[in-house]
Tab-separated table of N, CA and C in Angstrom:
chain	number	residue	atom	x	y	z
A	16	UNK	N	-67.319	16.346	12.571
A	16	UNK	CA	-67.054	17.409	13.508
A	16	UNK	C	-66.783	18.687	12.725
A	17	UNK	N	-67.395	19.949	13.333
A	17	UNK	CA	-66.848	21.054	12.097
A	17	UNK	C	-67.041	22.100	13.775
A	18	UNK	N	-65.855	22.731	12.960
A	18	UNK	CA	-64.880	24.111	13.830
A	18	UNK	C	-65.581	25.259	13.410
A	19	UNK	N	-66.274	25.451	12.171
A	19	UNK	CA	-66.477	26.732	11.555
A	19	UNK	C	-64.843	27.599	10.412
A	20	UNK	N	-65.540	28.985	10.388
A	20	UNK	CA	-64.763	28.996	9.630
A	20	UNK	C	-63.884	30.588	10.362
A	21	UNK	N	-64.132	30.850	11.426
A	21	UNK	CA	-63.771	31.992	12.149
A	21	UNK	C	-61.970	31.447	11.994
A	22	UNK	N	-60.861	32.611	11.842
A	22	UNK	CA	-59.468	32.590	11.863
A	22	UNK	C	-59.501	32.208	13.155
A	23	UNK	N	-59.521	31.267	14.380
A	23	UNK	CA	-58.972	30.999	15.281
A	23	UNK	C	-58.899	30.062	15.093
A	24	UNK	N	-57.782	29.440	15.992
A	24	UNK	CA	-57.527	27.788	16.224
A	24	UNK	C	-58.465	27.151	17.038
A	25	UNK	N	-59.110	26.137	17.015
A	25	UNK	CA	-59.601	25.311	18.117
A	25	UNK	C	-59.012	23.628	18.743
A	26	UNK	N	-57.509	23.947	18.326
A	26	UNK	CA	-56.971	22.400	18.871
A	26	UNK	C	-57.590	21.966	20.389
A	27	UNK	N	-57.791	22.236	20.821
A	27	UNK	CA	-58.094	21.855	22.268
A	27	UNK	C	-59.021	20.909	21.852
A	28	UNK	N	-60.318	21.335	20.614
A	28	UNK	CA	-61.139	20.185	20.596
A	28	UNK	C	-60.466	19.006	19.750
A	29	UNK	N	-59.599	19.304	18.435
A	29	UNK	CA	-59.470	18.677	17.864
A	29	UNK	C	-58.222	17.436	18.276
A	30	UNK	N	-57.489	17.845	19.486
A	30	UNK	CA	-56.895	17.290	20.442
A	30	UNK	C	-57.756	16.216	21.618
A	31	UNK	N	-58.661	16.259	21.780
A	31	UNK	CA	-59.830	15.634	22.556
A	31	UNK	C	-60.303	14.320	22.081
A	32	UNK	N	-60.536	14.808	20.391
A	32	UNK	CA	-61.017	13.834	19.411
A	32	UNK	C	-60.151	12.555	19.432
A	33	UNK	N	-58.394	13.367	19.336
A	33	UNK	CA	-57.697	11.650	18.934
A	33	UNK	C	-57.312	11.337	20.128
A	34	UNK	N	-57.680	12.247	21.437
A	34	UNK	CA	-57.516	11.149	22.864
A	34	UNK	C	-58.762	10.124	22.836
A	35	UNK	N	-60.025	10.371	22.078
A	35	UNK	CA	-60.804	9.573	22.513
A	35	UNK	C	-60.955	8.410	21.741
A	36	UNK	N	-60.101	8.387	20.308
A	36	UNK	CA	-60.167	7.489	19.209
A	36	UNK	C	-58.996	6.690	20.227
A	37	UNK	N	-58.226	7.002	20.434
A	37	UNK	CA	-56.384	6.409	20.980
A	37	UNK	C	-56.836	5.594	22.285
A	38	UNK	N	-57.997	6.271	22.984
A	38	UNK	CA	-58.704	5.245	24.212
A	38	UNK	C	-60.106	4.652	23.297
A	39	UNK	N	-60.416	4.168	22.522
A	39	UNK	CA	-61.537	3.627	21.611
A	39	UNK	C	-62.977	3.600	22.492
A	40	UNK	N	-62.655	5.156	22.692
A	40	UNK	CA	-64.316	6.092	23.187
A	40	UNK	C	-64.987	6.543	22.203
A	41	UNK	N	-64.466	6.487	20.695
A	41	UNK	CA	-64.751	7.264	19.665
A	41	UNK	C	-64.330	6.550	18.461
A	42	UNK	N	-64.980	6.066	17.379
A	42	UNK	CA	-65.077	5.083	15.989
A	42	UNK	C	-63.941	6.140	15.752
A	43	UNK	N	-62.716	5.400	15.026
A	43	UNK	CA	-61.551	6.346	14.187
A	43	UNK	C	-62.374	7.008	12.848
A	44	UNK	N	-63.773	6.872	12.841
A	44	UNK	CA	-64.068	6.663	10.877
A	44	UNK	C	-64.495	8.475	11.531
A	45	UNK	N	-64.004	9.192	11.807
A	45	UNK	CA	-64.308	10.557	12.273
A	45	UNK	C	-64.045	11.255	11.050
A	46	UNK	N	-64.588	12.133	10.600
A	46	UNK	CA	-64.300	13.468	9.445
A	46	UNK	C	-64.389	14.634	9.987
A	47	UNK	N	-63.379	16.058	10.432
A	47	UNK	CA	-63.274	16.815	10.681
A	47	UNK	C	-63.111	17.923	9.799
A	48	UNK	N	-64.142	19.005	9.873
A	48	UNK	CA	-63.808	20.706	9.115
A	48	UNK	C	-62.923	21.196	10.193
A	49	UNK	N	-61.802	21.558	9.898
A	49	UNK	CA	-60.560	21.832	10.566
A	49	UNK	C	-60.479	23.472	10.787
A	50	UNK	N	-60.715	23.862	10.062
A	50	UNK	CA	-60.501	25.313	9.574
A	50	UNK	C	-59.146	26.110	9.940
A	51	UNK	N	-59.238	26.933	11.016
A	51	UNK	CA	-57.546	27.788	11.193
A	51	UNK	C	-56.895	26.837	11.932
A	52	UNK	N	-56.964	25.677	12.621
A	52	UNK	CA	-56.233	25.063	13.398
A	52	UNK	C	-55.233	24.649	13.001
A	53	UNK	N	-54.274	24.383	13.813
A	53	UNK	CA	-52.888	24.204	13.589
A	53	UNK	C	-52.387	22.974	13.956
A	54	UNK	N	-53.507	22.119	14.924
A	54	UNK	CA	-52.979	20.538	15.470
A	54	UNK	C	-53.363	19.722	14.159
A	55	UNK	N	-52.367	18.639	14.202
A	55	UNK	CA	-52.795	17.726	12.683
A	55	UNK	C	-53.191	16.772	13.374
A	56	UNK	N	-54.529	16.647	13.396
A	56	UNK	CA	-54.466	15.117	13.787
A	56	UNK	C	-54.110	13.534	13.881
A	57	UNK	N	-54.279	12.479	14.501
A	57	UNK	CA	-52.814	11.450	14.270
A	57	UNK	C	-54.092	9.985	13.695
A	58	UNK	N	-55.506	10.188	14.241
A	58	UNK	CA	-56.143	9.301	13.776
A	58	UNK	C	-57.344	9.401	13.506
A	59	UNK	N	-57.526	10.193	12.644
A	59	UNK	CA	-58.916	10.581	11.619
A	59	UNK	C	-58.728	11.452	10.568
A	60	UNK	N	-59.846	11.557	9.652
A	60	UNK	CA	-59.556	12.340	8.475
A	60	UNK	C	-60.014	14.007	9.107
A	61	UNK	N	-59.602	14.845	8.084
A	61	UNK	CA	-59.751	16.084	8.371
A	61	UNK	C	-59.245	16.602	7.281
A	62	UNK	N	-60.200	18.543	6.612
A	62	UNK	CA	-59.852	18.742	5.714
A	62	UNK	C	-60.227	20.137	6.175
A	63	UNK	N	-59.168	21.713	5.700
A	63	UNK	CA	-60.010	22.702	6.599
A	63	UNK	C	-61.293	23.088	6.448
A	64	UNK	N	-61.868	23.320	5.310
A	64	UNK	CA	-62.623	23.550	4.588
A	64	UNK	C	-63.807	22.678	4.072
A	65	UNK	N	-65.008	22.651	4.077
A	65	UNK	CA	-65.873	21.979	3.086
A	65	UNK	C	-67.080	23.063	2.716
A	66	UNK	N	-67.281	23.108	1.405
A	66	UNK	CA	-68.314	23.829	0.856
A	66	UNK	C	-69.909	23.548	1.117
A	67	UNK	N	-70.920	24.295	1.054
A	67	UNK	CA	-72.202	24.091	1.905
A	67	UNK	C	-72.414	22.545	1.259
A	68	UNK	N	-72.624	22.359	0.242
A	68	UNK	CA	-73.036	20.902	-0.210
A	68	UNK	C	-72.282	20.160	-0.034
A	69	UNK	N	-71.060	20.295	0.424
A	69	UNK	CA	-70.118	19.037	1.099
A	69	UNK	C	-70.913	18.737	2.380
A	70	UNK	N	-70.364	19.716	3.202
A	70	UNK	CA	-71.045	19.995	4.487
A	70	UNK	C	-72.329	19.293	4.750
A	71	UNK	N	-73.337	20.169	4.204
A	71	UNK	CA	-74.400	18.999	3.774
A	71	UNK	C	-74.494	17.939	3.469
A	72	UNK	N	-74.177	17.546	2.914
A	72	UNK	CA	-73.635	15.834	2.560
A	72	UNK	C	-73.206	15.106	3.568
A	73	UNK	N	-72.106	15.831	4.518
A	73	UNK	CA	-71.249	14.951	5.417
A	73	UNK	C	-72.158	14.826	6.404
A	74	UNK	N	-72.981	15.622	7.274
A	74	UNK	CA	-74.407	15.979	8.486
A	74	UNK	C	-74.646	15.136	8.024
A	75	UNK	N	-75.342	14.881	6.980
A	75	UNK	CA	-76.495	13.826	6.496
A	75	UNK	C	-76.045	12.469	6.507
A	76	UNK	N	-74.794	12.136	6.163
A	76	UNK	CA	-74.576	10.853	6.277
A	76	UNK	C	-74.445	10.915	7.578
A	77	UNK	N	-73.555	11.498	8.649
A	77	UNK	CA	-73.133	11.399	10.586
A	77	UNK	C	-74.097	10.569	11.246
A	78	UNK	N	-74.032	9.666	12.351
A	78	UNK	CA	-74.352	9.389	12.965
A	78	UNK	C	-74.874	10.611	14.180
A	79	UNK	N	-74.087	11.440	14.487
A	79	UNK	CA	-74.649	12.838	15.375
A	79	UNK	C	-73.481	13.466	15.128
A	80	UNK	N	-73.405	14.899	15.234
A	80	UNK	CA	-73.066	15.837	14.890
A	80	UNK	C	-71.929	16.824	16.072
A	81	UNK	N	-70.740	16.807	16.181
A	81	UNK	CA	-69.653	17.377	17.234
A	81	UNK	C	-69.161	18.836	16.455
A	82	UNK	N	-69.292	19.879	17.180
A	82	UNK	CA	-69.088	21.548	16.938
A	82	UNK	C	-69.090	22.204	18.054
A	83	UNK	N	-68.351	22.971	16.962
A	83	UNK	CA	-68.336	24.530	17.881
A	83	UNK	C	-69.254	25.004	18.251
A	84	UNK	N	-69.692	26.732	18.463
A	84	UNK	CA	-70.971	27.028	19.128
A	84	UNK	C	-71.671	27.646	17.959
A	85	UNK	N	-71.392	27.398	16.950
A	85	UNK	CA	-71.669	28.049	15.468
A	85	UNK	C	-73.205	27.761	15.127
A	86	UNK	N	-73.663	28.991	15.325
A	86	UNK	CA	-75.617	28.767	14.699
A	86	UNK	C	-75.619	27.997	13.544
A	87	UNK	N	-74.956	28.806	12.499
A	87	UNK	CA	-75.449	28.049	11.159
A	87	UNK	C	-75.047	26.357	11.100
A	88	UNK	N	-74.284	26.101	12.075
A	88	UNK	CA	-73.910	24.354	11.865
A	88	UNK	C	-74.685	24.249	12.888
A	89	UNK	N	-75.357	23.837	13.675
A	89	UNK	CA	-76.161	24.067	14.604
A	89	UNK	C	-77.544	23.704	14.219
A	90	UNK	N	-77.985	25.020	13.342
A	90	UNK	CA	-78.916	24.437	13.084
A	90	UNK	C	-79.194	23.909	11.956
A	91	UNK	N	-78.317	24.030	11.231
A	91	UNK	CA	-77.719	22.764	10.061
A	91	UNK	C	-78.473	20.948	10.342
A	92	UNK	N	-77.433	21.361	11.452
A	92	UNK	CA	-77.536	19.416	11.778
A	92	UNK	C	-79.096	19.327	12.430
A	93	UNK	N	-79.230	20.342	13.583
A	93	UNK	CA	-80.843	19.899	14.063
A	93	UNK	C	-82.171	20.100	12.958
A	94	UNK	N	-81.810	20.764	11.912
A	94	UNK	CA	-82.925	20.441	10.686
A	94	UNK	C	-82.956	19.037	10.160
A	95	UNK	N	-81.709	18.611	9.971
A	95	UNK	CA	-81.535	17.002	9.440
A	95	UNK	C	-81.811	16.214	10.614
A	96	UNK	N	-82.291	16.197	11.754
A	96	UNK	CA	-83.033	15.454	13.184
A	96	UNK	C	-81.266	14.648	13.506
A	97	UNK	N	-80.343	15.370	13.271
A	97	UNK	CA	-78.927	15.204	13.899
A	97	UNK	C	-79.357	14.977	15.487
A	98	UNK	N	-78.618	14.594	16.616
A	98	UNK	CA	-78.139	14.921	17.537
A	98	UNK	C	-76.534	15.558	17.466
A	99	UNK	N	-76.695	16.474	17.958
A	99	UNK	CA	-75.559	17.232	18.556
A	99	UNK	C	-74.965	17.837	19.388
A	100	UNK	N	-73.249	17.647	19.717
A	100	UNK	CA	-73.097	17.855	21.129
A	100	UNK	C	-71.946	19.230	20.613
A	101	UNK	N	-72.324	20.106	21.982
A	101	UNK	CA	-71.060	21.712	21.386
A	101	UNK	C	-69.949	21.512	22.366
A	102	UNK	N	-69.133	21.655	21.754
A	102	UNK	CA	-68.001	22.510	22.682
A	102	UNK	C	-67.766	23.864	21.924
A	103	UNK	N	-68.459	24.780	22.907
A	103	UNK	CA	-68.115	26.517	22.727
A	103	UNK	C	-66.560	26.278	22.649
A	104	UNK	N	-66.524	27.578	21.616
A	104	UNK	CA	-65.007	27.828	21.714
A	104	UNK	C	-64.730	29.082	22.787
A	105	UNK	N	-63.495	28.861	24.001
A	105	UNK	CA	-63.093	30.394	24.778
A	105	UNK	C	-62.280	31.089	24.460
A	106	UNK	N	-62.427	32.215	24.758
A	106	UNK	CA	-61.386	33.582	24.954
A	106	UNK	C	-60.326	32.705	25.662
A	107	UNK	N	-60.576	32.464	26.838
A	107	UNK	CA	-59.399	32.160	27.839
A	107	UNK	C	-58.099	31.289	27.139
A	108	UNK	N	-58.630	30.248	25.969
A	108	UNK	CA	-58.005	29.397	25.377
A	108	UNK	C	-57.614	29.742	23.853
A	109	UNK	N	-57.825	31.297	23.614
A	109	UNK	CA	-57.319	31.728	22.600
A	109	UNK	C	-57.954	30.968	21.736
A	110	UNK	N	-58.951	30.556	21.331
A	110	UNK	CA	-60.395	30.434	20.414
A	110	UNK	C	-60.895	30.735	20.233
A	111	UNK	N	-60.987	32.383	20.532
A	111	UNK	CA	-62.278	33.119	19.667
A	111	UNK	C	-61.998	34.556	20.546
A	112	UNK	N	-62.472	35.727	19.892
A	112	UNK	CA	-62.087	36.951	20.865
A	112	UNK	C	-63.331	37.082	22.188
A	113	UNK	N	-63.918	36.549	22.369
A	113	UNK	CA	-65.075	36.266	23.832
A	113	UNK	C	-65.295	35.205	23.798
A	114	UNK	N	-66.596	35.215	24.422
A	114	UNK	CA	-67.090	33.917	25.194
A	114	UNK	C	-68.457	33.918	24.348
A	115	UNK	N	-68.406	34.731	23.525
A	115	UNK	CA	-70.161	34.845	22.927
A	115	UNK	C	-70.627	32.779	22.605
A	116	UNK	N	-69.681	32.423	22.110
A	116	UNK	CA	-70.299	30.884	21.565
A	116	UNK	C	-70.467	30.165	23.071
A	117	UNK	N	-70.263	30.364	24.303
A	117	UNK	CA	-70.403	29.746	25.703
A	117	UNK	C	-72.185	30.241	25.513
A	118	UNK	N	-72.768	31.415	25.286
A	118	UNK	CA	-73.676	32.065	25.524
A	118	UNK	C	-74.924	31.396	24.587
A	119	UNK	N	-74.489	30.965	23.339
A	119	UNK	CA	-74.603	30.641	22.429
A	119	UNK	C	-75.093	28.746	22.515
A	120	UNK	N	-74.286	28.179	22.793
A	120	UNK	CA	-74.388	26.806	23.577
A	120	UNK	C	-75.866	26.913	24.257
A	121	UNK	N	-75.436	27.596	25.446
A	121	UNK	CA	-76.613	27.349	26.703
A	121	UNK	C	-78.138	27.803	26.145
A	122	UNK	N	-78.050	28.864	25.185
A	122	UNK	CA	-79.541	29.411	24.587
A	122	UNK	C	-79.899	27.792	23.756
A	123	UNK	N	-78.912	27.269	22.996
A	123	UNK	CA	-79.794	25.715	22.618
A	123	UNK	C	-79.878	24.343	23.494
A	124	UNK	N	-79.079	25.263	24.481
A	124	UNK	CA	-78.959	23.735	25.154
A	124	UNK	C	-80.077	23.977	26.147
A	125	UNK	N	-80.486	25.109	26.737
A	125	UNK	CA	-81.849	25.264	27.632
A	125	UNK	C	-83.169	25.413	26.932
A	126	UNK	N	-83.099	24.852	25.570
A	126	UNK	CA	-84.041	24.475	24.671
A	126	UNK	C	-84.239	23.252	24.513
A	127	UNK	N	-83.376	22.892	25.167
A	127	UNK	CA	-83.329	21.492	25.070
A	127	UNK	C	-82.992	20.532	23.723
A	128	UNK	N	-82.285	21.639	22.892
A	128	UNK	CA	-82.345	20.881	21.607
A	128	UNK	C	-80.703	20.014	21.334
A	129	UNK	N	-79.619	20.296	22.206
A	129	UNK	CA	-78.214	20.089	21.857
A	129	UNK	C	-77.790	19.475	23.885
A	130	UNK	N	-76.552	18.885	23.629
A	130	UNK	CA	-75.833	18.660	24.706
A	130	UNK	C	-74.270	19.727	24.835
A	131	UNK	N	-73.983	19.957	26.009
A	131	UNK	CA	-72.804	20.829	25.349
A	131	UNK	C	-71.639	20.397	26.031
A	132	UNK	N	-70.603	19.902	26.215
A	132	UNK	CA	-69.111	20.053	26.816
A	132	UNK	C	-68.157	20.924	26.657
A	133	UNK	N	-67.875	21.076	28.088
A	133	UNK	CA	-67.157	22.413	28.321
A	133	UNK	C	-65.410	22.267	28.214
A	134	UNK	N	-65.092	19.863	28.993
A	134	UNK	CA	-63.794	20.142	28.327
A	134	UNK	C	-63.801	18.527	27.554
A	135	UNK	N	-63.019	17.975	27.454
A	135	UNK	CA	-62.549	16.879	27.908
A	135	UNK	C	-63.143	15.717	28.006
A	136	UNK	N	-63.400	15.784	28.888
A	136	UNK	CA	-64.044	14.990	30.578
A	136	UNK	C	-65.643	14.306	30.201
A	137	UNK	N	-66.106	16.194	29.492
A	137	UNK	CA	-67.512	16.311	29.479
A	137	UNK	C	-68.111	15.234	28.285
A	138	UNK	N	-67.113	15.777	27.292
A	138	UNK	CA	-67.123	15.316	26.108
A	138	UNK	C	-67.217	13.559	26.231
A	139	UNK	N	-66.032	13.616	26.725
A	139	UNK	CA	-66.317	11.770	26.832
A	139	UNK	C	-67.278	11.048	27.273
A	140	UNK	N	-67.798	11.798	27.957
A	140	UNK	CA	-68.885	11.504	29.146
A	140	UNK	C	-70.119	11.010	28.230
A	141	UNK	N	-70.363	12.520	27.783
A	141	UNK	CA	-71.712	12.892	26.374
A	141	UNK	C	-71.785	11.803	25.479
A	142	UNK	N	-70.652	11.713	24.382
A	142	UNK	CA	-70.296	10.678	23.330
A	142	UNK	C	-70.513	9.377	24.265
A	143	UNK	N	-69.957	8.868	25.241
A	143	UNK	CA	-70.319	7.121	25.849
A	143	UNK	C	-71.789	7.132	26.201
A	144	UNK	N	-72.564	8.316	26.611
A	144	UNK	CA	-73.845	7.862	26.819
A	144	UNK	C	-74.680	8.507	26.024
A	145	UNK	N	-74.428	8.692	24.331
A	145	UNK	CA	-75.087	9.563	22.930
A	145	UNK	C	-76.439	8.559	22.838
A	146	UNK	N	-76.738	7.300	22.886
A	146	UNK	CA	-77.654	6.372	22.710
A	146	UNK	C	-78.814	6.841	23.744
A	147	UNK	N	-78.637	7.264	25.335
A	147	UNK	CA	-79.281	8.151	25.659
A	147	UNK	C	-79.352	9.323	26.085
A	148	UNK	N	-79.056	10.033	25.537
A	148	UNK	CA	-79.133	11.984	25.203
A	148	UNK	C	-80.449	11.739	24.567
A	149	UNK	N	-81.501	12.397	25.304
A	149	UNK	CA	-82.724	12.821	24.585
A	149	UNK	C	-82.766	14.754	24.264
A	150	UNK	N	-82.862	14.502	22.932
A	150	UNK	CA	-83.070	15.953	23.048
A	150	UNK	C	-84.434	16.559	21.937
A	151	UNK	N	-85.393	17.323	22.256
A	151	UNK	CA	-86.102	17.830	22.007
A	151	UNK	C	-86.554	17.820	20.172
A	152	UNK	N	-87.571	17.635	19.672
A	152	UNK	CA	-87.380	17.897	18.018
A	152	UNK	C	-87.291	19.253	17.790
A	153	UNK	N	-86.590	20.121	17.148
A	153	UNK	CA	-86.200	20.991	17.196
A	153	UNK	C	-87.255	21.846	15.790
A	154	UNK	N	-87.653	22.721	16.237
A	154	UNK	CA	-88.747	23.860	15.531
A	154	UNK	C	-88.107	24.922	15.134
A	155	UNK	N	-87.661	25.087	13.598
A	155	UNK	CA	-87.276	26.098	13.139
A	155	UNK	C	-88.078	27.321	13.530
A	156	UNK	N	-87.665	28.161	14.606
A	156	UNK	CA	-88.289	29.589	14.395
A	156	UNK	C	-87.335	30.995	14.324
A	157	UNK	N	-87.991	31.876	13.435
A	157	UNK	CA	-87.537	33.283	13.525
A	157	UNK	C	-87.667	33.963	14.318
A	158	UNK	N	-88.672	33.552	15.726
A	158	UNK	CA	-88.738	34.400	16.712
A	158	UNK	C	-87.802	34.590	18.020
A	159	UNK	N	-88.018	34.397	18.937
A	159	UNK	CA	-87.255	34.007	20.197
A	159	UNK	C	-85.926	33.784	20.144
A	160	UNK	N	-85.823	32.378	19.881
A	160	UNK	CA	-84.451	31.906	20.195
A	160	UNK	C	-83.338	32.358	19.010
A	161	UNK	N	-83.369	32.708	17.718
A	161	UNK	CA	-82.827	33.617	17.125
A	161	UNK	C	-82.257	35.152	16.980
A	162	UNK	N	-83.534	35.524	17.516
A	162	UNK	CA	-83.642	36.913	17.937
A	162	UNK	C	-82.818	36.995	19.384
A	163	UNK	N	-83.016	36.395	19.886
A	163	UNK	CA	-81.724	36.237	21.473
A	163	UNK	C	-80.337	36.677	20.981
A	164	UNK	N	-80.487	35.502	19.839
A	164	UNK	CA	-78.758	35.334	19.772
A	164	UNK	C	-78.256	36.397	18.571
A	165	UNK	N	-79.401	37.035	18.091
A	165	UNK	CA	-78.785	38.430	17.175
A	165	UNK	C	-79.017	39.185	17.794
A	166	UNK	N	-79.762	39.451	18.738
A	166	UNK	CA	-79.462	40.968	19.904
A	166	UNK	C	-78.203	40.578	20.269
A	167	UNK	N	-77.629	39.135	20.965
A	167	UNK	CA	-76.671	39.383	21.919
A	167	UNK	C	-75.123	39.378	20.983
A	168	UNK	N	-75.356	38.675	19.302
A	168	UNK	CA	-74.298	39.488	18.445
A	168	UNK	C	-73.961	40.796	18.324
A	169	UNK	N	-75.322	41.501	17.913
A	169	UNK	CA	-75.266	43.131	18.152
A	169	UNK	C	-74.576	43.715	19.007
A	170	UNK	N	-75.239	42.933	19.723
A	170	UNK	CA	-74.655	44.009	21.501
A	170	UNK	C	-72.913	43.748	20.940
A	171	UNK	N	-72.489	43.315	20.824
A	171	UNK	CA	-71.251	42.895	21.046
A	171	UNK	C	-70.595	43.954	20.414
């Protein structure tokens, strides 16, 4: 699972994780990039930080891939034929200063290339039925779907 590396907290997800290990919806053998967060988790590993070739390393071994709304992990994992599911981080929940990664989500997820959960609920939902999530092989391009999401950085 990786948070990115933006100064906000995202416990809400990393709080999700050990409800779903504590109800055994979720293998404890979990590895988390933690980054500014402040919840310690009670049953998985976690470290804030990992460098690109860690990082790399860790995708590649995963079974599928749990994040934030972060492009570069994103499309990190869908180059390595990852499946991956987002939870955007919100404003409302003091995770990020907007909603840009909500915006961010839906441009890959109406590509069909990612699944996304919004809390909880969703999440559990996604992870119990990951065996069938079909999602799209994913086509590195510089056009379109990139260009979306750096106009709608700009704009910002």
């Amino acid at each position: 699972m990786v948070l990115g590396t933006q100064r906000f907290q995202f416990n809400r997800l990393l709080k999700a994780i050990d409800n779903l290990i504590e109800e055994g919806k979720l293998p404890s053998d979990v590895l988390v990039q933690s980054g500014y967060s402040e919840y310690k988790p009670r049953h998985y590993k976690h470290k804030p930080f990992f460098n690109q070739e860690e990082m790399n390393e860790h995708i590649g071994k995963s079974e599928f891939v749990l994040s934030h709304a972060g492009v570069g992990v994103i499309t990190s994992a869908l180059q390595m034929n990852k499946k991956v599911i987002v939870m955007p981080r919100r404003k409302d929940q003091g995770e990020h200063v907007d909603n840009h990664q909500l915006e961010i989500a839906k441009v890959f997820q109406d590509k069909g290339y990612i699944s996304v959960a919004q809390n909880e609920d969703e999440l559990s939902a996604l992870i119990s039925n990951l065996d069938q999530l079909d999602f799209k092989p994913y086509v590195k391009s510089n056009s379109q779907l990139l260009s979306s999401i750096k106009g709608y950085i700009n704009s910002l």
